mmCIF file of C-alpha atoms in Angstrom:
data_model
loop_
_atom_site.group_PDB
_atom_site.id
_atom_site.type_symbol
_atom_site.label_atom_id
_atom_site.label_comp_id
_atom_site.label_asym_id
_atom_site.label_seq_id
_atom_site.Cartn_x
_atom_site.Cartn_y
_atom_site.Cartn_z
ATOM 1 C CA MET V 11 17.306 30.476 -0.466
ATOM 2 C CA ASN V 12 13.847 31.031 -0.522
ATOM 3 C CA ILE V 13 11.210 28.561 -0.128
ATOM 4 C CA LEU V 14 10.008 28.664 -3.420
ATOM 5 C CA ASP V 15 13.681 27.986 -4.522
ATOM 6 C CA ASP V 16 13.369 24.603 -2.234
ATOM 7 C CA LEU V 17 10.162 23.812 -4.243
ATOM 8 C CA LYS V 18 11.608 24.117 -7.613
ATOM 9 C CA LEU V 19 14.673 23.057 -6.228
ATOM 10 C CA GLN V 20 12.674 20.020 -5.357
ATOM 11 C CA TYR V 21 10.016 19.880 -8.496
ATOM 12 C CA LYS V 22 13.129 19.520 -10.098
ATOM 13 C CA LEU V 23 15.323 16.691 -8.719
ATOM 14 C CA GLY V 24 12.146 14.474 -6.867
ATOM 15 C CA GLY V 25 11.651 12.709 -9.824
ATOM 16 C CA THR V 26 8.284 11.841 -11.417
ATOM 17 C CA ALA V 27 6.661 10.620 -8.054
ATOM 18 C CA MET V 28 7.483 14.064 -6.577
ATOM 19 C CA ARG V 29 6.277 15.641 -10.326
ATOM 20 C CA VAL V 30 2.811 14.113 -9.554
ATOM 21 C CA ILE V 31 2.155 14.913 -5.648
ATOM 22 C CA TYR V 32 3.081 18.448 -7.308
ATOM 23 C CA TRP V 33 -0.051 17.971 -9.911
ATOM 24 C CA ASN V 34 -2.045 16.834 -7.447
ATOM 25 C CA ILE V 35 -1.557 19.759 -4.558
ATOM 26 C CA ALA V 36 -1.506 22.254 -7.699
ATOM 27 C CA CYS V 37 -4.867 21.477 -8.902
ATOM 28 C CA PHE V 38 -6.247 21.139 -5.484
ATOM 29 C CA LEU V 39 -5.548 24.744 -4.710
ATOM 30 C CA ILE V 40 -7.349 25.493 -8.258
ATOM 31 C CA SER V 41 -10.136 23.305 -7.673
ATOM 32 C CA LEU V 42 -10.858 25.561 -4.652
ATOM 33 C CA VAL V 43 -12.739 28.315 -6.288
ATOM 34 C CA PHE V 44 -14.709 24.460 -7.027
ATOM 35 C CA TYR V 45 -15.919 26.060 -2.866
ATOM 36 C CA ASN V 46 -19.206 26.543 -1.663
ATOM 37 C CA PHE V 47 -18.574 27.485 2.002
ATOM 38 C CA SER V 48 -22.199 27.737 2.231
ATOM 39 C CA ASP V 49 -22.667 24.113 1.886
ATOM 40 C CA GLY V 50 -19.090 22.667 2.490
ATOM 41 C CA ASN V 51 -18.656 21.033 -0.515
ATOM 42 C CA PHE V 52 -16.500 20.895 -3.174
ATOM 43 C CA ASN V 53 -18.736 21.990 -6.216
ATOM 44 C CA PHE V 54 -16.981 19.733 -9.311
ATOM 45 C CA PRO V 55 -18.092 20.721 -12.662
ATOM 46 C CA ASP V 56 -18.914 17.478 -15.554
ATOM 47 C CA TRP V 57 -15.691 18.948 -17.724
ATOM 48 C CA LEU V 58 -13.397 17.728 -14.741
ATOM 49 C CA ALA V 59 -14.877 14.888 -12.242
ATOM 50 C CA LEU V 60 -15.893 11.900 -13.941
ATOM 51 C CA SER V 61 -19.275 11.692 -13.917
ATOM 52 C CA SER V 62 -21.404 7.764 -14.606
ATOM 53 C CA ASP V 63 -23.688 9.500 -17.289
ATOM 54 C CA PRO V 64 -22.943 8.325 -20.111
ATOM 55 C CA GLN V 65 -24.372 11.716 -22.272
ATOM 56 C CA VAL V 66 -21.865 13.147 -20.152
ATOM 57 C CA PHE V 67 -18.554 10.706 -20.190
ATOM 58 C CA LEU V 68 -19.017 10.576 -23.762
ATOM 59 C CA PHE V 69 -18.985 13.793 -25.296
ATOM 60 C CA LYS V 70 -15.902 14.653 -21.814
ATOM 61 C CA PRO V 71 -13.399 11.839 -22.577
ATOM 62 C CA TRP V 72 -10.759 13.502 -20.992
ATOM 63 C CA THR V 73 -12.078 12.980 -17.525
ATOM 64 C CA PHE V 74 -11.344 9.492 -17.117
ATOM 65 C CA LEU V 75 -8.139 11.356 -16.237
ATOM 66 C CA THR V 76 -9.004 14.440 -15.349
ATOM 67 C CA TYR V 77 -10.580 13.133 -11.806
ATOM 68 C CA ALA V 78 -7.137 11.436 -10.875
ATOM 69 C CA PHE V 79 -5.574 14.791 -9.691
ATOM 70 C CA PHE V 80 -8.609 16.499 -7.430
ATOM 71 C CA HIS V 81 -9.307 14.758 -4.989
ATOM 72 C CA ASP V 82 -12.668 16.243 -2.583
ATOM 73 C CA GLY V 83 -11.198 17.801 0.726
ATOM 74 C CA PHE V 84 -7.925 18.775 2.606
ATOM 75 C CA LEU V 85 -7.517 15.255 3.867
ATOM 76 C CA HIS V 86 -8.453 12.587 1.003
ATOM 77 C CA LEU V 87 -5.364 15.046 -0.582
ATOM 78 C CA PHE V 88 -3.071 14.693 2.376
ATOM 79 C CA PHE V 89 -3.878 10.971 2.779
ATOM 80 C CA ASN V 90 -3.694 9.623 -1.082
ATOM 81 C CA MET V 91 -0.598 11.775 -1.323
ATOM 82 C CA MET V 92 0.309 10.222 1.978
ATOM 83 C CA VAL V 93 0.196 6.773 0.869
ATOM 84 C CA LEU V 94 0.767 7.891 -2.743
ATOM 85 C CA ASN V 95 4.598 8.558 -1.551
ATOM 86 C CA PHE V 96 4.972 5.295 0.522
ATOM 87 C CA ALA V 97 3.265 3.469 -2.559
ATOM 88 C CA SER V 98 5.888 5.561 -5.248
ATOM 89 C CA THR V 99 9.448 4.618 -3.462
ATOM 90 C CA LEU V 100 7.972 0.551 -3.271
ATOM 91 C CA PHE V 101 7.450 0.571 -7.404
ATOM 92 C CA LEU V 102 10.211 2.414 -8.123
ATOM 93 C CA THR V 103 12.945 0.909 -6.412
ATOM 94 C CA TYR V 104 12.072 -1.781 -8.770
ATOM 95 C CA PHE V 105 10.564 0.181 -11.870
ATOM 96 C CA THR V 106 11.234 2.443 -13.502
ATOM 97 C CA GLN V 107 9.293 6.416 -13.349
ATOM 98 C CA LYS V 108 8.173 6.147 -16.966
ATOM 99 C CA GLN V 109 6.951 2.523 -16.328
ATOM 100 C CA PHE V 110 5.752 4.775 -12.692
ATOM 101 C CA LEU V 111 3.820 7.149 -15.065
ATOM 102 C CA GLY V 112 2.355 4.863 -17.651
ATOM 103 C CA LEU V 113 1.020 3.083 -14.968
ATOM 104 C CA TYR V 114 -1.171 6.169 -12.966
ATOM 105 C CA ILE V 115 -2.048 7.057 -16.169
ATOM 106 C CA LEU V 116 -3.700 3.385 -17.074
ATOM 107 C CA SER V 117 -4.726 2.203 -14.055
ATOM 108 C CA ALA V 118 -6.682 5.842 -12.928
ATOM 109 C CA ILE V 119 -8.631 5.862 -16.918
ATOM 110 C CA PHE V 120 -8.836 1.479 -16.631
ATOM 111 C CA ALA V 121 -10.445 2.270 -12.943
ATOM 112 C CA GLY V 122 -12.334 5.485 -14.236
ATOM 113 C CA VAL V 123 -14.318 3.248 -17.315
ATOM 114 C CA ILE V 124 -14.695 0.568 -14.779
ATOM 115 C CA PHE V 125 -16.796 3.330 -12.006
ATOM 116 C CA ALA V 126 -19.371 4.470 -15.100
ATOM 117 C CA LEU V 127 -19.677 1.139 -16.564
ATOM 118 C CA SER V 128 -20.405 0.550 -12.829
ATOM 119 C CA PHE V 129 -22.355 2.983 -12.177
ATOM 120 C CA TYR V 130 -24.265 2.909 -15.360
ATOM 121 C CA PHE V 131 -25.711 -0.742 -14.811
ATOM 122 C CA LEU V 132 -26.908 -0.232 -11.007
ATOM 123 C CA ASN V 133 -28.299 3.022 -12.933
ATOM 124 C CA ILE V 134 -26.686 5.541 -10.078
ATOM 125 C CA SER V 135 -25.859 8.870 -11.833
ATOM 126 C CA ALA V 136 -22.667 10.507 -9.455
ATOM 127 C CA PRO V 137 -19.462 11.751 -9.788
ATOM 128 C CA ILE V 138 -16.595 10.993 -8.429
ATOM 129 C CA VAL V 139 -12.583 13.173 -7.436
ATOM 130 C CA GLY V 140 -9.833 11.207 -6.453
ATOM 131 C CA ALA V 141 -6.672 9.402 -6.766
ATOM 132 C CA SER V 142 -6.603 6.300 -5.015
ATOM 133 C CA ALA V 143 -7.718 4.117 -7.608
ATOM 134 C CA ALA V 144 -4.166 5.088 -9.256
ATOM 135 C CA ILE V 145 -2.528 4.285 -6.050
ATOM 136 C CA MET V 146 -3.963 1.452 -5.163
ATOM 137 C CA ALA V 147 -2.521 0.287 -8.831
ATOM 138 C CA ILE V 148 1.082 1.260 -8.044
ATOM 139 C CA LEU V 149 0.773 -0.553 -4.715
ATOM 140 C CA VAL V 150 -0.913 -3.096 -5.561
ATOM 141 C CA ALA V 151 1.831 -3.941 -8.275
ATOM 142 C CA ALA V 152 4.635 -3.151 -5.507
ATOM 143 C CA THR V 153 3.324 -5.817 -3.140
ATOM 144 C CA THR V 154 2.576 -8.366 -6.960
ATOM 145 C CA TYR V 155 6.145 -8.022 -7.623
ATOM 146 C CA GLN V 156 7.849 -8.205 -4.350
ATOM 147 C CA PRO V 157 5.280 -9.874 -1.574
ATOM 148 C CA LEU V 158 7.694 -10.737 1.474
ATOM 149 C CA MET V 159 9.598 -6.833 1.229
ATOM 150 C CA THR V 160 9.451 -6.686 4.980
ATOM 151 C CA VAL V 161 8.728 -2.479 5.762
ATOM 152 C CA ARG V 162 9.315 -0.540 8.655
ATOM 153 C CA LEU V 163 6.235 0.852 10.117
ATOM 154 C CA MET V 164 6.029 3.459 13.286
ATOM 155 C CA PHE V 165 4.620 1.633 16.124
ATOM 156 C CA LEU V 166 3.903 -1.511 14.652
ATOM 157 C CA GLY V 167 8.041 -2.238 13.584
ATOM 158 C CA ASN V 168 8.906 -4.602 10.538
ATOM 159 C CA VAL V 169 5.772 -6.143 8.711
ATOM 160 C CA LYS V 170 5.326 -7.639 5.659
ATOM 161 C CA LEU V 171 4.555 -4.919 1.989
ATOM 162 C CA TRP V 172 0.957 -7.955 1.165
ATOM 163 C CA HIS V 173 -0.324 -8.074 4.504
ATOM 164 C CA ILE V 174 -0.634 -3.793 4.703
ATOM 165 C CA THR V 175 -1.659 -3.849 1.315
ATOM 166 C CA ALA V 176 -4.407 -6.945 2.428
ATOM 167 C CA VAL V 177 -5.392 -4.687 4.765
ATOM 168 C CA ILE V 178 -6.263 -2.215 2.522
ATOM 169 C CA LEU V 179 -8.226 -4.275 -0.075
ATOM 170 C CA VAL V 180 -10.202 -5.530 3.123
ATOM 171 C CA LEU V 181 -10.976 -2.468 4.770
ATOM 172 C CA ASP V 182 -12.136 -1.520 1.066
ATOM 173 C CA LEU V 183 -14.841 -4.514 1.118
ATOM 174 C CA MET V 184 -15.745 -4.223 4.311
ATOM 175 C CA GLN V 185 -16.847 -0.322 3.017
ATOM 176 C CA PHE V 186 -18.524 -1.622 -0.083
ATOM 177 C CA ARG V 187 -21.848 -1.398 0.360
ATOM 178 C CA LEU V 188 -22.212 1.779 3.729
ATOM 179 C CA SER V 189 -20.630 4.787 1.616
ATOM 180 C CA ASN V 190 -19.006 6.436 -1.194
ATOM 181 C CA SER V 191 -19.281 3.101 -3.012
ATOM 182 C CA GLY V 192 -18.718 4.316 -6.418
ATOM 183 C CA GLY V 193 -14.861 5.031 -4.669
ATOM 184 C CA HIS V 194 -14.520 1.893 -3.711
ATOM 185 C CA ILE V 195 -15.505 -0.186 -7.119
ATOM 186 C CA SER V 196 -12.470 2.392 -8.725
ATOM 187 C CA HIS V 197 -10.697 1.081 -6.130
ATOM 188 C CA LEU V 198 -10.666 -2.557 -6.298
ATOM 189 C CA ALA V 199 -10.393 -1.536 -10.279
ATOM 190 C CA GLY V 200 -7.701 0.040 -9.754
ATOM 191 C CA ALA V 201 -5.515 -2.538 -7.716
ATOM 192 C CA PHE V 202 -7.130 -5.173 -10.065
ATOM 193 C CA PHE V 203 -5.342 -3.084 -13.363
ATOM 194 C CA GLY V 204 -1.650 -2.971 -10.709
ATOM 195 C CA PHE V 205 -2.006 -7.135 -10.132
ATOM 196 C CA VAL V 206 -2.408 -7.770 -13.861
ATOM 197 C CA TYR V 207 0.135 -5.663 -15.048
ATOM 198 C CA ILE V 208 2.876 -6.949 -13.251
ATOM 199 C CA LYS V 209 1.685 -10.600 -14.118
ATOM 200 C CA LEU V 210 1.753 -8.722 -18.502
ATOM 201 C CA LEU V 211 5.548 -7.468 -17.077
ATOM 202 C CA LEU V 212 6.985 -10.625 -16.220
ATOM 203 C CA ASN V 213 5.400 -11.643 -19.555
ATOM 204 C CA GLY V 214 7.308 -9.947 -21.690
ATOM 205 C CA THR V 215 4.416 -6.788 -22.137
ATOM 206 C CA ASP V 216 5.166 -3.062 -20.824
ATOM 207 C CA LEU V 217 1.784 -1.696 -21.284
ATOM 208 C CA SER V 218 3.458 2.072 -20.183
ATOM 209 C CA ILE V 219 4.734 1.601 -23.408
ATOM 210 C CA ILE V 220 1.016 3.182 -24.471
ATOM 211 C CA ILE V 221 2.155 5.756 -22.770
ATOM 212 C CA SER V 222 5.679 6.516 -23.070
ATOM 213 C CA ARG V 223 4.986 6.723 -27.079
ATOM 214 C CA ILE V 224 2.220 9.219 -26.795
ATOM 215 C CA ILE V 225 3.668 11.225 -24.614
ATOM 216 C CA ASP V 226 7.326 11.352 -26.829
ATOM 217 C CA PHE V 227 4.930 12.152 -29.382
ATOM 218 C CA PHE V 228 3.529 15.085 -28.243
ATOM 219 C CA VAL V 229 7.397 16.205 -27.068
ATOM 220 C CA ASN V 230 8.934 15.399 -30.299
ATOM 221 C CA LEU V 231 6.682 17.665 -31.829
ATOM 222 C CA PHE V 232 6.974 20.449 -29.799
ATOM 223 C CA LYS V 233 10.377 20.435 -29.838
ATOM 224 C CA LYS V 234 12.644 22.465 -31.988
ATOM 225 C CA SER V 235 15.226 20.298 -34.943
ATOM 226 C CA PRO V 236 17.878 22.414 -34.755
ATOM 227 C CA THR V 237 18.450 23.661 -38.428
ATOM 228 C CA THR V 238 22.084 24.002 -39.834
ATOM 229 C CA PRO V 239 22.621 25.842 -43.010
ATOM 230 C CA PHE V 240 24.767 23.959 -45.983
ATOM 231 C CA THR V 241 28.921 24.822 -45.309
ATOM 232 C CA LYS V 242 31.228 23.644 -47.839
ATOM 233 C CA VAL V 243 34.523 21.738 -45.904
ATOM 234 C CA HIS V 244 37.703 21.541 -47.255
ATOM 235 C CA LYS V 245 39.534 19.554 -46.169
ATOM 236 C CA ASN V 246 43.943 18.736 -45.815
ATOM 237 C CA TYR V 247 45.306 15.132 -46.165
ATOM 238 C CA GLN V 248 48.381 15.120 -44.088
ATOM 239 C CA LYS V 249 49.827 11.915 -42.911
ATOM 240 C CA PRO V 250 48.058 10.832 -39.283
ATOM 241 C CA THR V 251 50.469 11.413 -36.378
ATOM 242 C CA GLN V 252 50.196 9.327 -33.759
ATOM 243 C CA LYS V 253 48.446 10.669 -30.959
ATOM 244 C CA THR V 254 48.201 9.505 -27.579
ATOM 245 C CA THR V 255 44.679 8.904 -25.575
ATOM 246 C CA SER V 256 44.936 9.417 -21.600
ATOM 247 C CA ARG V 257 42.614 6.387 -20.572
ATOM 248 C CA ILE V 258 42.523 9.122 -17.771
ATOM 249 C CA VAL V 259 38.808 11.118 -17.632
ATOM 250 C CA THR V 260 39.351 14.343 -15.679
ATOM 251 C CA LYS V 261 35.571 15.860 -14.523
ATOM 252 C CA ASP V 262 35.298 19.803 -14.201
ATOM 253 C CA LYS V 263 35.218 20.713 -10.361
ATOM 254 C CA THR V 264 31.718 21.841 -10.755
ATOM 255 C CA GLN V 265 30.470 18.325 -12.280
ATOM 256 C CA GLN V 266 32.230 17.040 -9.347
ATOM 257 C CA GLN V 267 29.991 19.023 -7.259
ATOM 258 C CA ILE V 268 27.026 18.640 -8.692
ATOM 259 C CA ASP V 269 27.520 14.764 -8.118
ATOM 260 C CA GLU V 270 28.683 14.077 -5.229
ATOM 261 C CA ILE V 271 25.641 16.140 -3.609
ATOM 262 C CA LEU V 272 23.412 14.284 -6.151
ATOM 263 C CA ASP V 273 25.098 10.858 -4.351
ATOM 264 C CA LYS V 274 24.350 12.511 -1.261
ATOM 265 C CA ILE V 275 20.867 12.634 -2.191
ATOM 266 C CA SER V 276 20.574 9.378 -2.787
ATOM 267 C CA LYS V 277 21.763 7.517 -0.700
ATOM 268 C CA SER V 278 20.468 10.041 1.947
ATOM 269 C CA GLY V 279 17.505 12.072 1.461
ATOM 270 C CA TYR V 280 17.308 15.507 -0.295
ATOM 271 C CA ASP V 281 16.451 16.903 3.248
ATOM 272 C CA CYS V 282 20.078 15.644 4.542
ATOM 273 C CA LEU V 283 21.501 18.220 2.147
ATOM 274 C CA THR V 284 23.060 22.306 3.423
ATOM 275 C CA LYS V 285 21.895 25.508 2.801
ATOM 276 C CA GLU V 286 24.990 26.034 0.882
ATOM 277 C CA GLU V 287 24.678 22.778 -1.117
ATOM 278 C CA LYS V 288 20.868 23.247 -1.987
ATOM 279 C CA GLU V 289 22.330 26.585 -3.259
ATOM 280 C CA PHE V 290 25.371 25.322 -5.107
ATOM 281 C CA LEU V 291 22.799 22.572 -6.996
ATOM 282 C CA PHE V 292 19.471 25.360 -7.855
ATOM 283 C CA LYS V 293 22.237 27.446 -9.650
ATOM 284 C CA ALA V 294 23.640 24.975 -11.398
ATOM 285 C CA GLY V 295 19.851 23.885 -12.480
ATOM 286 C CA LYS V 296 19.546 27.038 -14.154
#
């Protein structure tokens, strides 16, 4: 089993959060074509990055989402994906995969709108890229729901979740006027959306349903419905015979082995699997 097969299996079994991380990495690799080696900067086109110029974003509304999958450099991507992996693990402890994806998309759009409006009223024209706003929404959402959760950090030991989130928010506020003010505006907007999302959810309103329904609509639109030809059925009615039904359900050997491996992943993570188990799971998934 080669590295490519290993990555495919992780993508398949890792859930929505792992897929979002893969999408961000893929978009970064694609964006390398926009890297200017002469000045050492990424020159993103206005049909990918979100611009604060109304003459641009009004005619390219999809940029309110695409900007959240591109990053301005490897370190920007690396640290964002580290925090996303951390925040998504906490969030998915209490909420579903669909709620995760819905919050990621909605918070990115909301933060993009706040950024564009803020810079427009400040009379500043600038583009923005990065998943930070959506990541902040997921982190703040988890913190709002379970602020006293204990998290173990290297070198620091056990820390309350709200302490970690508070430090990140304070750092954003401290750097607000120093550099990348557009990025910090979007971070704070994402954090605000994550807080509001949980408060509404606790009151019975799940905003992520909007995204789930849109995705389900397009999935069903392109899904081929199985067509079954009309057949005439003749039934011979006989006296019903009493059947003895067994309450014991025997699993097929392959399925039982798959279940055991998946149970092992849920307890100890994917990396604990042996090479043979990874190969077996990959072949079974084909």
